[in-house]
PDB file of C-alpha atoms in Angstrom:
ATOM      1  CA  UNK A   1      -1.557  20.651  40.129  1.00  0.00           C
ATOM      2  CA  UNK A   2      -1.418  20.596  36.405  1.00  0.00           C
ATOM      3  CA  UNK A   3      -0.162  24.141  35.280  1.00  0.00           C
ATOM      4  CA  UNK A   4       1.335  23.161  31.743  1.00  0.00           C
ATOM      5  CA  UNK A   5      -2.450  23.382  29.881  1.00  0.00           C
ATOM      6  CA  UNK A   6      -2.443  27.555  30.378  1.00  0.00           C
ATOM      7  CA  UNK A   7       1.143  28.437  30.488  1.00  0.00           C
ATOM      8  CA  UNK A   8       1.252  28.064  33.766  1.00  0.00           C
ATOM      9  CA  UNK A   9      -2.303  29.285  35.192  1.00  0.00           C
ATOM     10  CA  UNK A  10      -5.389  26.787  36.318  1.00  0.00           C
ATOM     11  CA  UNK A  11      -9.263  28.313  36.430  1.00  0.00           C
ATOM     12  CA  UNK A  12     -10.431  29.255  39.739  1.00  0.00           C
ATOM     13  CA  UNK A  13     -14.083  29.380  40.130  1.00  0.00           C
ATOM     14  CA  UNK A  14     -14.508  31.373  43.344  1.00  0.00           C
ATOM     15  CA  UNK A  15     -18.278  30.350  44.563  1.00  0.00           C
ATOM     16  CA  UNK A  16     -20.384  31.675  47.861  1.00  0.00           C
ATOM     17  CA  UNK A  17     -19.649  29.437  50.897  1.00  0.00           C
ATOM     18  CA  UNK A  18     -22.823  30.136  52.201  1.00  0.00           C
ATOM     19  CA  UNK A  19     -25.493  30.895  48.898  1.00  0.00           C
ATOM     20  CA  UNK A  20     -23.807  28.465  46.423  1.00  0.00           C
ATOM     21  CA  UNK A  21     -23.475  31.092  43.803  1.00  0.00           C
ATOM     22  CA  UNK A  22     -20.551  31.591  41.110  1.00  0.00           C
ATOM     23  CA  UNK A  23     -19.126  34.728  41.958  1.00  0.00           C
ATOM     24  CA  UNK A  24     -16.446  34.999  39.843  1.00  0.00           C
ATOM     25  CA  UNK A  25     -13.695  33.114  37.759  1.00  0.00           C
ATOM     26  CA  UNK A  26     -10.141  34.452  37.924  1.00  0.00           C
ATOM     27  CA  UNK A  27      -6.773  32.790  36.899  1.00  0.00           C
ATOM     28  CA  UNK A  28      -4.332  31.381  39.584  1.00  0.00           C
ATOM     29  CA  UNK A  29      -0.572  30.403  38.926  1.00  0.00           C
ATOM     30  CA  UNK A  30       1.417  28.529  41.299  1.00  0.00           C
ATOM     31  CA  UNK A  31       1.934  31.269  43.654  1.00  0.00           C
ATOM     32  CA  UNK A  32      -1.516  32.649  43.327  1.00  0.00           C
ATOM     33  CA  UNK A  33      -2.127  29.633  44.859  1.00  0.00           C
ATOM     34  CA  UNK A  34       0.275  28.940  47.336  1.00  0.00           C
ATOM     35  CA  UNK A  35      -0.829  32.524  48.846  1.00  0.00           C
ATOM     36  CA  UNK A  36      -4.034  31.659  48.861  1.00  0.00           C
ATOM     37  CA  UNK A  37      -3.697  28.848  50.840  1.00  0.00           C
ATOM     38  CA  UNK A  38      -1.379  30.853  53.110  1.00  0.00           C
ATOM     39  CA  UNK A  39      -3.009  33.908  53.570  1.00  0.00           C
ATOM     40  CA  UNK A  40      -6.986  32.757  53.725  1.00  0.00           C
ATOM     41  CA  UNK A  41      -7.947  34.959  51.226  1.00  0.00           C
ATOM     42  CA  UNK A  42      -8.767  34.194  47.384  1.00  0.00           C
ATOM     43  CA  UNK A  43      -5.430  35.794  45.111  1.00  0.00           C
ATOM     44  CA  UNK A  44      -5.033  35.558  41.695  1.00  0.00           C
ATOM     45  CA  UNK A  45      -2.477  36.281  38.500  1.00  0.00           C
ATOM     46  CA  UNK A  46      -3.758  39.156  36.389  1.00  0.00           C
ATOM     47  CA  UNK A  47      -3.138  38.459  32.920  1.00  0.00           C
ATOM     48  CA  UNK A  48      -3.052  42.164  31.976  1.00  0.00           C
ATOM     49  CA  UNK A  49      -0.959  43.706  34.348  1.00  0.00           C
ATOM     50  CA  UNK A  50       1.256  40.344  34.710  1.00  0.00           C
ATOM     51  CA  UNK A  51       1.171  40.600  38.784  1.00  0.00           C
ATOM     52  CA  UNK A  52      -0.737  38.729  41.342  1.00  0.00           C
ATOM     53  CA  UNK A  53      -3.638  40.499  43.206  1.00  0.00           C
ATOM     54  CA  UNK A  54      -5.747  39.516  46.122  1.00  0.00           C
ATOM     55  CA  UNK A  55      -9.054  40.221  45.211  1.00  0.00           C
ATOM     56  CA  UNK A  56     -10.353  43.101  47.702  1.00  0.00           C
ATOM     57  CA  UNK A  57      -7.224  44.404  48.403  1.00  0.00           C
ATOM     58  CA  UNK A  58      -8.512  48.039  47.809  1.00  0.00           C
ATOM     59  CA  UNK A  59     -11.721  47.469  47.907  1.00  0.00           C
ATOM     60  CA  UNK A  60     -11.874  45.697  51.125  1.00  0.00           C
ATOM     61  CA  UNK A  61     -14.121  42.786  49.425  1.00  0.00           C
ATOM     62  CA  UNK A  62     -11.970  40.225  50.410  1.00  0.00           C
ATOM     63  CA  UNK A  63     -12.688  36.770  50.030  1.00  0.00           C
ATOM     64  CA  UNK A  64     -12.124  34.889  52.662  1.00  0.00           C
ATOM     65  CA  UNK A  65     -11.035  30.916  51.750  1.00  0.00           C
ATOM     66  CA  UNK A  66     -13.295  28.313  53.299  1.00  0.00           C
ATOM     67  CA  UNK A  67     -12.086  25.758  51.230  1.00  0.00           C
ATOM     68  CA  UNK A  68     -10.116  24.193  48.395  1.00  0.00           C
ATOM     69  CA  UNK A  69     -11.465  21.767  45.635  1.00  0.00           C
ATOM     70  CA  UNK A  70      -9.489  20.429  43.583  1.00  0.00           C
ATOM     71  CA  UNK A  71     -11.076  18.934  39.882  1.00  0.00           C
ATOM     72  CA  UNK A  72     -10.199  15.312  38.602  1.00  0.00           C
ATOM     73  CA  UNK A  73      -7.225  16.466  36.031  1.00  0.00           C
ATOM     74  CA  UNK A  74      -5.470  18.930  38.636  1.00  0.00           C
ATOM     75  CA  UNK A  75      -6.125  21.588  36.374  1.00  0.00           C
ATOM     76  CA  UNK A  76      -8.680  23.849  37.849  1.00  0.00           C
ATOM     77  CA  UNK A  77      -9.838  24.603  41.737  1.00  0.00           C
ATOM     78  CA  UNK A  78     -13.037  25.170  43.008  1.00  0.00           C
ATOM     79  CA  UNK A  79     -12.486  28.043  46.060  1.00  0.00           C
ATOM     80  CA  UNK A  80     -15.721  28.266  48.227  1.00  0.00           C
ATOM     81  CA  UNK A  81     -15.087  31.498  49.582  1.00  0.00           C
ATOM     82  CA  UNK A  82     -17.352  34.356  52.345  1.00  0.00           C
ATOM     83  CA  UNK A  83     -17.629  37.637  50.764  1.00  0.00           C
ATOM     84  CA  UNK A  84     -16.191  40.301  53.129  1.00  0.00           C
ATOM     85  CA  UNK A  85     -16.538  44.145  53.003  1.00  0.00           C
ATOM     86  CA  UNK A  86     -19.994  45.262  51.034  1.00  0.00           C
ATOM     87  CA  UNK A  87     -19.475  41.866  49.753  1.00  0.00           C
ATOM     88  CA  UNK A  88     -19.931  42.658  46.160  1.00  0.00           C
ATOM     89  CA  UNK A  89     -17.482  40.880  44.250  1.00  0.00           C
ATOM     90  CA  UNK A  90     -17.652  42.007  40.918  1.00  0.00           C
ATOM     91  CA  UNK A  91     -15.901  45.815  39.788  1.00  0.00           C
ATOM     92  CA  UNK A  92     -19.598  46.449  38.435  1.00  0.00           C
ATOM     93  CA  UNK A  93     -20.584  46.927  42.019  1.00  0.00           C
ATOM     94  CA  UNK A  94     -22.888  43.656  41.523  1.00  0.00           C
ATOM     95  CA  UNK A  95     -22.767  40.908  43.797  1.00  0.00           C
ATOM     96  CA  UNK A  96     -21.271  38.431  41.268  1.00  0.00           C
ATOM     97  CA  UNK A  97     -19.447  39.202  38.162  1.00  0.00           C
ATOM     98  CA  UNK A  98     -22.373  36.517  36.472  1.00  0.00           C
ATOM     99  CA  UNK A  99     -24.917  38.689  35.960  1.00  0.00           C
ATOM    100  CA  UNK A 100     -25.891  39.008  32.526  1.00  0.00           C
ATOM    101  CA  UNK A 101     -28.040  35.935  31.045  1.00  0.00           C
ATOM    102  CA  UNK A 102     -27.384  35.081  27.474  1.00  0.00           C
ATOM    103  CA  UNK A 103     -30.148  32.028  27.430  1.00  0.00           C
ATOM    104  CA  UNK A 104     -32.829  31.268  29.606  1.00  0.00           C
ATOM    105  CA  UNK A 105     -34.801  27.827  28.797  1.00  0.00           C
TER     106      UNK A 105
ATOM    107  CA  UNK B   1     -17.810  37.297  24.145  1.00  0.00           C
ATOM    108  CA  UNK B   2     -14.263  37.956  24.118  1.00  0.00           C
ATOM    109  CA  UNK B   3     -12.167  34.692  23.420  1.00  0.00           C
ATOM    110  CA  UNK B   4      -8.982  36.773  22.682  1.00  0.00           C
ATOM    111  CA  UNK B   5      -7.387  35.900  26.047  1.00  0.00           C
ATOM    112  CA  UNK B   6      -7.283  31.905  25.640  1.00  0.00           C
ATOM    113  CA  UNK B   7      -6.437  31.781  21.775  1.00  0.00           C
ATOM    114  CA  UNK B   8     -10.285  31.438  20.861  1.00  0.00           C
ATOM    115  CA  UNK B   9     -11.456  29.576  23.901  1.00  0.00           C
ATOM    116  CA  UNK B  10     -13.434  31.025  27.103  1.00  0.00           C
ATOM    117  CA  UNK B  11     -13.628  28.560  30.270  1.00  0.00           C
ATOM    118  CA  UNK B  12     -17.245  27.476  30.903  1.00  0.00           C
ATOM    119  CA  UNK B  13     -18.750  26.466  34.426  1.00  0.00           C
ATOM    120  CA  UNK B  14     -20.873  23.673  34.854  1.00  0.00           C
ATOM    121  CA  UNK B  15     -23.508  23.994  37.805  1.00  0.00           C
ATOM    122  CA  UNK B  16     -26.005  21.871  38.880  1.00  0.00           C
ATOM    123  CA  UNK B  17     -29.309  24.065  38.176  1.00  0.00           C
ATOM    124  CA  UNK B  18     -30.901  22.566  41.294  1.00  0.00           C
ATOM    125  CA  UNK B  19     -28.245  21.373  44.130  1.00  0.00           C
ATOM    126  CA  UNK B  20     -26.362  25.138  42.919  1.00  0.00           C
ATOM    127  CA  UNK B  21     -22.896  22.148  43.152  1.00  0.00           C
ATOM    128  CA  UNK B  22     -20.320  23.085  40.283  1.00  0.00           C
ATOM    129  CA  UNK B  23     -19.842  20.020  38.594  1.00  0.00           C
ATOM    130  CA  UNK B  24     -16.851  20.843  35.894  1.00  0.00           C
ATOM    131  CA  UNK B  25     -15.105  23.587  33.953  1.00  0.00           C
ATOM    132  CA  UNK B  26     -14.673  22.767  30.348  1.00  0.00           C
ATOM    133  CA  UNK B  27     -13.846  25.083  27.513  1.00  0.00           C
ATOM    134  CA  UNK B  28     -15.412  26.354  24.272  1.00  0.00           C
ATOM    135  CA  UNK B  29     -14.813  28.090  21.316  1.00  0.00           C
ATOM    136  CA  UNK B  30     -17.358  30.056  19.221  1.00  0.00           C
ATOM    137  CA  UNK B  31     -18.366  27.288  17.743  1.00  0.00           C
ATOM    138  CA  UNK B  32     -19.055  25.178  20.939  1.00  0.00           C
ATOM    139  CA  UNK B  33     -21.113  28.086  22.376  1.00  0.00           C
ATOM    140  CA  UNK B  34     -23.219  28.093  19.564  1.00  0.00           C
ATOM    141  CA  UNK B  35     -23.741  24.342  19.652  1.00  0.00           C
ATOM    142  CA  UNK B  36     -24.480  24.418  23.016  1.00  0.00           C
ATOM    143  CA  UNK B  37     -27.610  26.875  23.061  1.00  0.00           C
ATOM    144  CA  UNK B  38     -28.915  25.765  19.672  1.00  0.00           C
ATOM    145  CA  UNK B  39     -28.810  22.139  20.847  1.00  0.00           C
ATOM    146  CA  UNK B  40     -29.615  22.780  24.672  1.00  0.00           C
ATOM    147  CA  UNK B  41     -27.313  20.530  25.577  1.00  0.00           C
ATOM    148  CA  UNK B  42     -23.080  21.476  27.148  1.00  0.00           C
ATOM    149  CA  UNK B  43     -20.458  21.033  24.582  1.00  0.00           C
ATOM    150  CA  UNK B  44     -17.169  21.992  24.684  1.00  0.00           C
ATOM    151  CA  UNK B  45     -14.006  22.210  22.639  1.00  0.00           C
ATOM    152  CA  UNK B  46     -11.574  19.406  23.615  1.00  0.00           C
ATOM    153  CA  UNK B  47      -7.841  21.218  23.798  1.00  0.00           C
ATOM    154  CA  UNK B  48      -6.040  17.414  23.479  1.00  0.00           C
ATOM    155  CA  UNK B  49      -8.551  15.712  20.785  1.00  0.00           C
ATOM    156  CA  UNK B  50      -8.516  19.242  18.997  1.00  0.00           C
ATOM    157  CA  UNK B  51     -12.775  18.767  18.359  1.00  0.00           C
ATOM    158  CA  UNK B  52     -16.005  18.896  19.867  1.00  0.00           C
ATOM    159  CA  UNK B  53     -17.303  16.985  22.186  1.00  0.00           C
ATOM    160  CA  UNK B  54     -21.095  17.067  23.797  1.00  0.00           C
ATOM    161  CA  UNK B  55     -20.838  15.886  27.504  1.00  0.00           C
ATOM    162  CA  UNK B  56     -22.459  12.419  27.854  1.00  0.00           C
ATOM    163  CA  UNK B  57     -22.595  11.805  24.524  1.00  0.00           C
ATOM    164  CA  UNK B  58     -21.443   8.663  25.122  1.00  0.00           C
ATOM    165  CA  UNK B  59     -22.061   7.955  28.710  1.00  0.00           C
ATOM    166  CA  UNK B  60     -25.668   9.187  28.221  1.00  0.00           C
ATOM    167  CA  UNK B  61     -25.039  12.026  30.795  1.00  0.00           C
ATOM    168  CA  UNK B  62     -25.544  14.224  29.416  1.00  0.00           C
ATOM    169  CA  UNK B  63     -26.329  18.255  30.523  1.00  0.00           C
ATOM    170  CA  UNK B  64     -29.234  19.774  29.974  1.00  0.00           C
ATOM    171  CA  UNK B  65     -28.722  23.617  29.565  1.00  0.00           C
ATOM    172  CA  UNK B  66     -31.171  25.522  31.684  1.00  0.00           C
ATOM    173  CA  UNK B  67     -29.458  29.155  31.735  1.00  0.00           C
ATOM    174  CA  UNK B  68     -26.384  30.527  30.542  1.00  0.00           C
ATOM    175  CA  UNK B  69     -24.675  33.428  32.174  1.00  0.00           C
ATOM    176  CA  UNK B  70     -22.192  36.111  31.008  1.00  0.00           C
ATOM    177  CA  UNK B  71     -19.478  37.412  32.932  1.00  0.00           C
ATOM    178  CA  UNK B  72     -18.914  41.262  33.313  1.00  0.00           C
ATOM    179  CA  UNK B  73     -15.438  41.013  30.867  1.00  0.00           C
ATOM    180  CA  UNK B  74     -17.609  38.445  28.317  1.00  0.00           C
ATOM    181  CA  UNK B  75     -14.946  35.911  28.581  1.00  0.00           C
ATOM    182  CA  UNK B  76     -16.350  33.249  30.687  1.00  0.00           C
ATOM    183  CA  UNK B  77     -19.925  31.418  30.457  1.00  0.00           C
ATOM    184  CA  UNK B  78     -21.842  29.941  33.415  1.00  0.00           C
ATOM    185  CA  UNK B  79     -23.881  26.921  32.235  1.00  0.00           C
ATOM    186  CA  UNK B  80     -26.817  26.249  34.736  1.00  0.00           C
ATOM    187  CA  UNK B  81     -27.757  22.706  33.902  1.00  0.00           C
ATOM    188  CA  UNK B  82     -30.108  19.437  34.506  1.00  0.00           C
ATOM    189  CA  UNK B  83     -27.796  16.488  34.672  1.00  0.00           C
ATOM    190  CA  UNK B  84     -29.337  13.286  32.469  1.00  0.00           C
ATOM    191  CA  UNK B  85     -28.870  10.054  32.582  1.00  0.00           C
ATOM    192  CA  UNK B  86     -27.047   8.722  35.653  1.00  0.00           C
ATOM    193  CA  UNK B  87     -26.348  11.878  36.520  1.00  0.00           C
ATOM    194  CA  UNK B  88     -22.571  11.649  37.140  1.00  0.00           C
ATOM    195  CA  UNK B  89     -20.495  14.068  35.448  1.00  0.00           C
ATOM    196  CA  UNK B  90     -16.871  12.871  36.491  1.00  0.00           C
ATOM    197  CA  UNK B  91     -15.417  10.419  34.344  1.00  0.00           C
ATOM    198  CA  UNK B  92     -14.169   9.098  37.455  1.00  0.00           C
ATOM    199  CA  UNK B  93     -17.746   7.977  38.386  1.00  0.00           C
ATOM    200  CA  UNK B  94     -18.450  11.164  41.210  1.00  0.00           C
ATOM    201  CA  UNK B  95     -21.156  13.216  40.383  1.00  0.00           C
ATOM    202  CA  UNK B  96     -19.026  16.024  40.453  1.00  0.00           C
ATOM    203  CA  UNK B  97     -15.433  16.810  38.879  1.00  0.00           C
ATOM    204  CA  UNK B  98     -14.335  18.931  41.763  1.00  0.00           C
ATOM    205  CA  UNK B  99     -14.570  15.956  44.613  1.00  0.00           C
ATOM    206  CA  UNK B 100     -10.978  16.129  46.433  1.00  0.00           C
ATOM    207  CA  UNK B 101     -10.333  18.589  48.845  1.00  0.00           C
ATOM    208  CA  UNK B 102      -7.318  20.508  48.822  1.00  0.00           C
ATOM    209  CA  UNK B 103      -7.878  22.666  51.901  1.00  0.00           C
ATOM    210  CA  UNK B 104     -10.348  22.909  54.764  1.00  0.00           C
ATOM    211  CA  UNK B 105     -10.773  25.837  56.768  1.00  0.00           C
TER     212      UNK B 105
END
Protein backbone atom coordinates (compact mmCIF):
# COMPACT_ATOMS: atom_id res chain seq x y z
CA UNK A 1 0.00 0.00 0.00
CA UNK A 2 1.01 3.44 -1.00
CA UNK A 3 0.56 5.71 2.18
CA UNK A 4 3.13 8.58 1.25
CA UNK A 5 0.29 10.58 -1.16
CA UNK A 6 -1.89 11.61 2.28
CA UNK A 7 0.64 11.65 4.97
CA UNK A 8 0.15 8.46 5.64
CA UNK A 9 -3.76 7.73 5.05
CA UNK A 10 -5.36 5.93 1.70
CA UNK A 11 -9.38 6.56 0.82
CA UNK A 12 -11.60 3.87 1.84
CA UNK A 13 -14.81 3.72 0.05
CA UNK A 14 -16.90 1.46 2.28
CA UNK A 15 -19.83 0.13 -0.25
CA UNK A 16 -23.02 -2.37 0.56
CA UNK A 17 -22.00 -6.03 0.03
CA UNK A 18 -25.31 -6.85 -0.79
CA UNK A 19 -27.15 -3.37 -2.57
CA UNK A 20 -23.95 -2.02 -4.25
CA UNK A 21 -24.37 1.35 -2.72
CA UNK A 22 -21.54 3.90 -1.47
CA UNK A 23 -22.11 4.17 2.03
CA UNK A 24 -19.51 6.11 3.12
CA UNK A 25 -15.78 7.25 2.56
CA UNK A 26 -13.52 7.41 5.61
CA UNK A 27 -9.64 7.61 5.85
CA UNK A 28 -7.52 4.49 6.81
CA UNK A 29 -3.74 4.57 7.91
CA UNK A 30 -1.70 1.59 8.18
CA UNK A 31 -3.18 0.36 11.27
CA UNK A 32 -6.67 1.32 10.39
CA UNK A 33 -6.04 -1.16 8.10
CA UNK A 34 -4.27 -3.83 9.54
CA UNK A 35 -7.32 -3.90 12.19
CA UNK A 36 -9.58 -4.08 9.76
CA UNK A 37 -8.36 -6.94 8.27
CA UNK A 38 -7.95 -8.45 11.75
CA UNK A 39 -10.94 -7.71 13.40
CA UNK A 40 -13.72 -8.08 10.36
CA UNK A 41 -15.04 -4.91 10.88
CA UNK A 42 -14.45 -1.57 8.77
CA UNK A 43 -11.92 0.97 11.23
CA UNK A 44 -10.67 4.05 10.31
CA UNK A 45 -8.15 7.17 11.40
CA UNK A 46 -10.16 10.23 12.39
CA UNK A 47 -8.48 13.18 11.22
CA UNK A 48 -10.03 15.39 13.93
CA UNK A 49 -9.60 13.63 16.95
CA UNK A 50 -6.16 11.98 15.61
CA UNK A 51 -7.31 8.28 16.89
CA UNK A 52 -8.58 5.31 15.07
CA UNK A 53 -12.32 4.35 15.40
CA UNK A 54 -14.27 1.38 14.28
CA UNK A 55 -17.17 2.63 12.77
CA UNK A 56 -20.27 1.41 15.03
CA UNK A 57 -18.47 1.07 17.96
CA UNK A 58 -21.21 2.99 19.97
CA UNK A 59 -23.63 2.85 17.79
CA UNK A 60 -23.63 -0.78 17.19
CA UNK A 61 -23.67 -0.14 13.20
CA UNK A 62 -20.83 -2.07 12.62
CA UNK A 63 -19.62 -2.92 9.39
CA UNK A 64 -18.83 -6.08 8.94
CA UNK A 65 -15.73 -6.71 6.14
CA UNK A 66 -16.69 -8.98 3.28
CA UNK A 67 -13.93 -8.02 1.35
CA UNK A 68 -10.84 -6.03 0.41
CA UNK A 69 -10.12 -4.27 -3.01
CA UNK A 70 -7.33 -2.93 -3.56
CA UNK A 71 -7.05 0.06 -6.63
CA UNK A 72 -4.22 -0.08 -9.37
CA UNK A 73 -1.70 2.59 -7.54
CA UNK A 74 -2.07 0.96 -3.91
CA UNK A 75 -3.41 4.05 -2.79
CA UNK A 76 -7.01 3.61 -2.00
CA UNK A 77 -9.26 0.31 -0.96
CA UNK A 78 -12.51 -0.52 -1.91
CA UNK A 79 -14.19 -2.36 1.51
CA UNK A 80 -17.51 -4.15 0.51
CA UNK A 81 -18.90 -4.28 3.79
CA UNK A 82 -22.86 -5.73 5.57
CA UNK A 83 -24.35 -3.07 7.58
CA UNK A 84 -25.03 -4.38 11.12
CA UNK A 85 -27.20 -2.87 13.94
CA UNK A 86 -30.18 -0.47 12.39
CA UNK A 87 -27.76 -0.52 9.63
CA UNK A 88 -27.70 3.14 9.02
CA UNK A 89 -24.32 4.16 8.42
CA UNK A 90 -24.25 7.68 8.30
CA UNK A 91 -24.41 10.02 11.95
CA UNK A 92 -27.50 11.68 10.06
CA UNK A 93 -29.40 8.56 10.89
CA UNK A 94 -29.58 7.96 6.91
CA UNK A 95 -28.65 4.85 5.43
CA UNK A 96 -25.58 6.24 3.59
CA UNK A 97 -23.71 9.33 4.34
CA UNK A 98 -24.43 10.08 0.15
CA UNK A 99 -27.52 11.46 0.33
CA UNK A 100 -27.69 14.82 -0.90
CA UNK A 101 -27.61 15.20 -4.91
CA UNK A 102 -25.81 18.19 -6.21
CA UNK A 103 -26.59 17.27 -10.15
CA UNK A 104 -28.96 15.09 -11.61
CA UNK A 105 -28.71 14.71 -15.64
CA UNK B 1 -18.12 21.64 -0.15
CA UNK B 2 -15.48 21.73 2.31
CA UNK B 3 -11.94 21.11 0.68
CA UNK B 4 -10.14 22.40 3.86
CA UNK B 5 -9.16 18.87 4.97
CA UNK B 6 -6.99 17.81 1.76
CA UNK B 7 -5.33 21.33 1.06
CA UNK B 8 -8.16 22.24 -1.57
CA UNK B 9 -8.92 18.80 -2.84
CA UNK B 10 -12.04 16.42 -1.89
CA UNK B 11 -11.72 12.60 -3.07
CA UNK B 12 -14.35 11.79 -5.73
CA UNK B 13 -15.93 8.21 -6.38
CA UNK B 14 -16.42 6.91 -9.63
CA UNK B 15 -19.47 4.40 -10.00
CA UNK B 16 -20.75 2.75 -12.75
CA UNK B 17 -24.44 4.35 -13.01
CA UNK B 18 -25.75 0.99 -14.21
CA UNK B 19 -23.60 -2.21 -12.91
CA UNK B 20 -23.62 0.18 -9.24
CA UNK B 21 -19.29 -1.28 -9.65
CA UNK B 22 -16.93 1.61 -8.29
CA UNK B 23 -14.62 2.07 -10.92
CA UNK B 24 -11.89 4.74 -9.38
CA UNK B 25 -11.34 7.45 -6.79
CA UNK B 26 -9.73 10.50 -8.20
CA UNK B 27 -9.53 13.93 -6.70
CA UNK B 28 -10.71 17.48 -7.45
CA UNK B 29 -10.39 20.83 -6.57
CA UNK B 30 -13.00 23.61 -6.98
CA UNK B 31 -12.13 24.04 -10.13
CA UNK B 32 -12.40 20.34 -11.29
CA UNK B 33 -15.90 20.14 -9.72
CA UNK B 34 -17.01 22.86 -11.64
CA UNK B 35 -15.60 21.46 -14.87
CA UNK B 36 -17.04 18.39 -14.29
CA UNK B 37 -20.89 19.37 -14.04
CA UNK B 38 -20.64 22.20 -16.57
CA UNK B 39 -19.02 19.79 -19.05
CA UNK B 40 -20.91 16.50 -17.93
CA UNK B 41 -18.08 14.74 -18.20
CA UNK B 42 -15.37 13.41 -14.70
CA UNK B 43 -12.36 15.52 -14.33
CA UNK B 44 -10.11 15.62 -11.74
CA UNK B 45 -7.10 17.45 -10.41
CA UNK B 46 -3.90 15.42 -11.02
CA UNK B 47 -1.72 15.72 -7.50
CA UNK B 48 1.74 14.57 -9.61
CA UNK B 49 1.12 16.59 -13.07
CA UNK B 50 -0.19 19.52 -10.76
CA UNK B 51 -3.36 20.15 -13.64
CA UNK B 52 -6.48 18.94 -14.89
CA UNK B 53 -7.16 16.16 -16.47
CA UNK B 54 -10.74 14.86 -18.03
CA UNK B 55 -10.81 10.97 -17.80
CA UNK B 56 -10.52 9.48 -21.33
CA UNK B 57 -9.55 12.37 -22.81
CA UNK B 58 -7.17 10.63 -24.49
CA UNK B 59 -8.17 7.06 -24.40
CA UNK B 60 -11.68 8.13 -25.53
CA UNK B 61 -13.17 6.72 -22.23
CA UNK B 62 -14.36 8.81 -21.15
CA UNK B 63 -17.28 9.26 -18.09
CA UNK B 64 -20.33 10.46 -18.63
CA UNK B 65 -21.72 12.19 -15.43
CA UNK B 66 -25.21 11.02 -14.67
CA UNK B 67 -25.59 12.19 -10.85
CA UNK B 68 -23.42 13.65 -8.42
CA UNK B 69 -23.82 13.09 -4.74
CA UNK B 70 -22.80 15.02 -1.58
CA UNK B 71 -21.63 13.57 1.46
CA UNK B 72 -23.16 14.56 4.92
CA UNK B 73 -19.56 16.59 5.94
CA UNK B 74 -19.50 18.15 2.02
CA UNK B 75 -16.08 16.87 1.55
CA UNK B 76 -16.42 14.02 -0.74
CA UNK B 77 -18.45 13.74 -4.21
CA UNK B 78 -20.01 10.55 -5.60
CA UNK B 79 -19.93 10.66 -9.43
CA UNK B 80 -22.64 8.23 -10.88
CA UNK B 81 -21.47 7.78 -14.42
CA UNK B 82 -21.95 6.15 -18.12
CA UNK B 83 -18.60 4.83 -19.14
CA UNK B 84 -17.78 5.81 -23.13
CA UNK B 85 -15.81 4.52 -25.39
CA UNK B 86 -14.34 1.10 -24.60
CA UNK B 87 -15.53 1.39 -21.48
CA UNK B 88 -12.40 0.55 -19.43
CA UNK B 89 -11.47 2.90 -16.85
CA UNK B 90 -8.09 1.32 -15.53
CA UNK B 91 -5.16 2.38 -17.26
CA UNK B 92 -4.18 -1.06 -16.77
CA UNK B 93 -6.83 -2.16 -19.35
CA UNK B 94 -9.66 -3.61 -16.44
CA UNK B 95 -12.75 -1.98 -16.52
CA UNK B 96 -12.38 -1.14 -13.12
CA UNK B 97 -9.40 0.44 -10.97
CA UNK B 98 -10.21 -1.54 -7.89
CA UNK B 99 -9.59 -5.25 -9.59
CA UNK B 100 -7.10 -7.06 -6.98
CA UNK B 101 -8.35 -8.45 -4.02
CA UNK B 102 -6.77 -7.88 -0.86
CA UNK B 103 -9.03 -9.95 1.39
CA UNK B 104 -11.89 -12.42 1.02
CA UNK B 105 -14.16 -13.22 3.66
Amino acid sequence: MDYSKLNGLIPAVIQDADSGEVLMVGFMNDEALARTRESGFATFFSRTRNTLWTKGETSGNKLAVRDVLLDCDEDTVLVKAERLGGGNVCHTGERTCFSRRLDAR
